[in-house]
Amino acid sequence: MNVFNLLGLAWKALTRNKMRSALTMLGIIIGVGAVITMVSIGEGSKQSIRSQLSSMGSNMITIRPFSNSTAGGGARVGAGGLQTLKVKDASSILNEVSFVTDVSPAVSTNGQAINASLNWPTSLQGVSPDYLTIRDWKLVSGTAFTDDDVATAGKVCLLGQTVVDNIFNGVESPVGKVIRFNKIPLKVMGVLEKKGENTFGQDQDDIILAPYTTVQKRIMAITHIQTIYAAAVDEKSSDTATKEIGVVLRANHKLHFGEEDDFRVRTQAELISTMSSTSQLLTVLLTAIAAISLLVGGIGIMNIMYVSVTERTKEIGLRMAIGARGIDILLQFLTEAILISITGGIIGVILGISSAKLVTVFLAWPTLISQSSVVLSFVVCAVTGVFFGYYPALKASRLDPIEALRYE
Amino acid sequence: MPNKILDINDLKREFIMGVETIKALKGITFSVDAGEFVTIMGSSGSGKTTLLNILGCLDIPTEGTYLLDGVNIKTLSRNELAKLRNHKIGFVFQSYNLLARTSAIENVELPLFYNADIPTKQRREKAMNALEAVGLKDRMDHMPNQLSGGQQQRVAIARALVNEPVMILADEATGNLDTKTSYEIMMLFQELNSKQGKTIVFVTHEPDIAVFSSRTVTLKDGRVIKDLKNENVHSAKDALASLPVEKETEEIKQAT
């Protein structure tokens, strides 16, 4: 008996009882289909969270002041009130930390943006030109301000799309116009590309960017900075960069050994892994449920194979009488079980992929069909066929031909 | 000296049923030469079925030796016995035992699947030759339920022939058939025996079937009580011809 003979025999046996074979297969089809659909939904949501976070700049490192010590009266001071970060820190990071390509100091304040008769409450973010690189933010029109503007505290700005929508009537181009922010006139140099809402539902386009010196001196009248944004070379090096930033800042701030950091460094990668772990859990749960249905499908195969062996006892007896060895019978029934599970698996893969596509089309959920889930579920279902087909096949192969022949 | 196909010497088979030991065969000795047509007779309980199982290498004797074509089956493993059955024995059963929803030719091909010596290409050809030998070449694509009892038994005989065994072992092969069809089947066996020299061992309890064979071995209570050459072998062909023509058939013929 070679493989083709076995497959031919098994195929004939299965087509002899089409309805039953189809129903048995259905268990596997649903199981495999469910696994693939569920994993692709889980992977899809993971991917979408990841890409949303990356839209903020996936290599971005954020440094904010932090203090656990109490200043004077015992009341803790919030990060916003701390004045420990200086512009010098930003330049030290850029110069001394390897793997960091861009650094931007940042200060931010809220106020009213005014253009002619229109006004809009928004926030003004003071940054350096590098900020656009760090956030991977492009302009739709105009040009960015330069380091010269930073040096001279130039009265220039870039507008977010939401601000443009609210203080310009839509006809005239904002570029070149002068708007006012809390009475300070700012010349619009460019309009920022639309970024949409971030993962937390904040409108990222409701913003005005200006040189940080302008915001520090002309609007907020402060000398410290609130935040330092930096970009690591890539996601992997952000851990190393984080450590080095810590060392540089501790030196700058003259912190002694044992003293707590007066700043906190966060990377986007951390956030991504936190968010991903949530959807990872979701994937695991969905997959577990789907795997159970695959198991049930496997038990269905086992059940039907037992019925089939009992029903075909006489056939088994005959085959043995005319020269089939135990192993021949075992392989015959095993092949049938595997054929059911593999055929079911193939149909299940097709069903799983197409239902994942349907989910995307009709429910607008992101899905991502991962190759590994297709391969894995297919392998699992083939193994299911072998595992659940083995015992019925073994039972068949151990029948006594004399009794099997006489079985009615 | 003619070639001995079967050589049985003091064969015993005991079954243990709980605490009792049942002696089904109590020492049987006989041999069958190549080209013989032997019937084994005996009423139920005579040990006929037990002997048949041993002759068919489906069972192993408790004591004594059984040489099939010179091979002592007692020394063989389960798998070797299966191979021996495949190569040396052609089974014909009372209830045909054809696979349902499987065409005649596929049923005949079945033993060839388990014969590693036959290449896949030759399978169909060999099966066709066997079906031709039993006169059913034109029915090769019919399913068993589209064939009459006699035809089904012919397919079963073709299946027994296809591996060119040294012996055909028939178990009440005419038991499910009417007289006319029984004679037709016996005629086929006689032809296979006389024209192709097939050795046939035919187990039955019907004396009127035994008359067609050349020798009858009668069992009773697990022993051979008679082993006689049949001096006057009846021809199944003559018996068939002498059957009264069925009236009903005649009437139908006239009516149409």
PDB file of C-alpha atoms in Angstrom, chain A residues 1-2 5 9 12 16-17 314-315 318-329 332 397-402 405-406 408, chain B residues 49 53 56 58-59 78-79 82-83 85-86 91 93 95-102 106-107 110-111 113-114 120 123 159 163:
ATOM      1  CA  MET A   1       0.000   0.000   0.000  1.00  0.00           C
ATOM      2  CA  ASN A   2       1.630   3.218  -1.010  1.00  0.00           C
ATOM      3  CA  ASN A   5      -3.407   3.898  -2.685  1.00  0.00           C
ATOM      4  CA  LEU A   9      -9.034   4.335  -0.528  1.00  0.00           C
ATOM      5  CA  LYS A  12     -13.540   6.620  -1.690  1.00  0.00           C
ATOM      6  CA  ARG A  16     -19.297   6.953   0.113  1.00  0.00           C
ATOM      7  CA  ASN A  17     -20.808   8.827   3.042  1.00  0.00           C
ATOM      8  CA  LYS A 314     -17.176  -6.734   8.456  1.00  0.00           C
ATOM      9  CA  GLU A 315     -15.191  -4.845   5.843  1.00  0.00           C
ATOM     10  CA  LEU A 318     -12.744  -9.146   4.940  1.00  0.00           C
ATOM     11  CA  ARG A 319      -9.706  -6.993   4.281  1.00  0.00           C
ATOM     12  CA  MET A 320      -7.775  -8.915   6.907  1.00  0.00           C
ATOM     13  CA  ALA A 321      -8.897 -12.250   5.437  1.00  0.00           C
ATOM     14  CA  ILE A 322      -7.648 -11.295   1.996  1.00  0.00           C
ATOM     15  CA  GLY A 323      -4.298 -10.207   3.321  1.00  0.00           C
ATOM     16  CA  ALA A 324      -4.437  -6.797   4.989  1.00  0.00           C
ATOM     17  CA  ARG A 325      -2.047  -6.554   7.901  1.00  0.00           C
ATOM     18  CA  GLY A 326      -2.954  -4.682  11.083  1.00  0.00           C
ATOM     19  CA  ILE A 327      -0.787  -1.775   9.971  1.00  0.00           C
ATOM     20  CA  ASP A 328      -2.635  -1.600   6.632  1.00  0.00           C
ATOM     21  CA  ILE A 329      -5.962  -1.251   8.421  1.00  0.00           C
ATOM     22  CA  GLN A 332      -6.341   3.185   6.137  1.00  0.00           C
ATOM     23  CA  SER A 397      -6.311  -2.833  13.361  1.00  0.00           C
ATOM     24  CA  ARG A 398      -6.577  -5.027  16.441  1.00  0.00           C
ATOM     25  CA  LEU A 399      -9.852  -6.668  15.495  1.00  0.00           C
ATOM     26  CA  ASP A 400      -9.849 -10.431  15.277  1.00  0.00           C
ATOM     27  CA  PRO A 401     -10.560 -11.254  11.619  1.00  0.00           C
ATOM     28  CA  ILE A 402     -12.679 -14.291  12.518  1.00  0.00           C
ATOM     29  CA  LEU A 405     -16.049 -11.422   9.499  1.00  0.00           C
ATOM     30  CA  ARG A 406     -18.952 -12.813  11.455  1.00  0.00           C
ATOM     31  CA  GLU A 408     -23.539  -8.403  11.710  1.00  0.00           C
TER      32      GLU A 408
ATOM     33  CA  THR B  49     -15.830 -23.753  11.204  1.00  0.00           C
ATOM     34  CA  ASN B  53     -10.502 -20.797  10.251  1.00  0.00           C
ATOM     35  CA  GLY B  56      -7.660 -20.069   6.151  1.00  0.00           C
ATOM     36  CA  LEU B  58      -7.110 -16.905  10.435  1.00  0.00           C
ATOM     37  CA  ASP B  59      -6.558 -19.077  13.482  1.00  0.00           C
ATOM     38  CA  ARG B  78       0.322 -12.090  12.501  1.00  0.00           C
ATOM     39  CA  ASN B  79       1.722 -10.093   9.608  1.00  0.00           C
ATOM     40  CA  ALA B  82      -1.729 -11.954   6.517  1.00  0.00           C
ATOM     41  CA  LYS B  83       0.796 -12.175   3.711  1.00  0.00           C
ATOM     42  CA  ARG B  85      -3.537 -15.413   3.217  1.00  0.00           C
ATOM     43  CA  ASN B  86      -3.015 -12.842   0.541  1.00  0.00           C
ATOM     44  CA  PHE B  91     -11.605 -16.909   0.227  1.00  0.00           C
ATOM     45  CA  PHE B  93     -17.800 -16.647   1.737  1.00  0.00           C
ATOM     46  CA  SER B  95     -22.512 -13.940   2.280  1.00  0.00           C
ATOM     47  CA  TYR B  96     -20.169 -12.837  -0.554  1.00  0.00           C
ATOM     48  CA  ASN B  97     -18.673 -10.053   1.609  1.00  0.00           C
ATOM     49  CA  LEU B  98     -18.363  -7.601  -1.222  1.00  0.00           C
ATOM     50  CA  LEU B  99     -17.748  -3.990  -0.273  1.00  0.00           C
ATOM     51  CA  ALA B 100     -20.952  -2.029  -0.679  1.00  0.00           C
ATOM     52  CA  ARG B 101     -21.042   0.932  -3.055  1.00  0.00           C
ATOM     53  CA  THR B 102     -17.843  -0.335  -4.620  1.00  0.00           C
ATOM     54  CA  GLU B 106     -12.772  -2.540  -7.496  1.00  0.00           C
ATOM     55  CA  ASN B 107     -13.929  -5.377  -5.296  1.00  0.00           C
ATOM     56  CA  LEU B 110      -8.943  -5.411  -3.387  1.00  0.00           C
ATOM     57  CA  PRO B 111      -6.524  -8.295  -2.638  1.00  0.00           C
ATOM     58  CA  PHE B 113      -3.771  -3.680  -2.875  1.00  0.00           C
ATOM     59  CA  TYR B 114      -2.231  -5.823  -0.179  1.00  0.00           C
ATOM     60  CA  THR B 120      -0.340  -0.633  -9.569  1.00  0.00           C
ATOM     61  CA  ARG B 123      -3.976  -4.275 -11.032  1.00  0.00           C
ATOM     62  CA  ARG B 159     -11.679 -11.743  -6.079  1.00  0.00           C
ATOM     63  CA  ASN B 163      -3.913 -13.236  -6.659  1.00  0.00           C
TER      64      ASN B 163
END
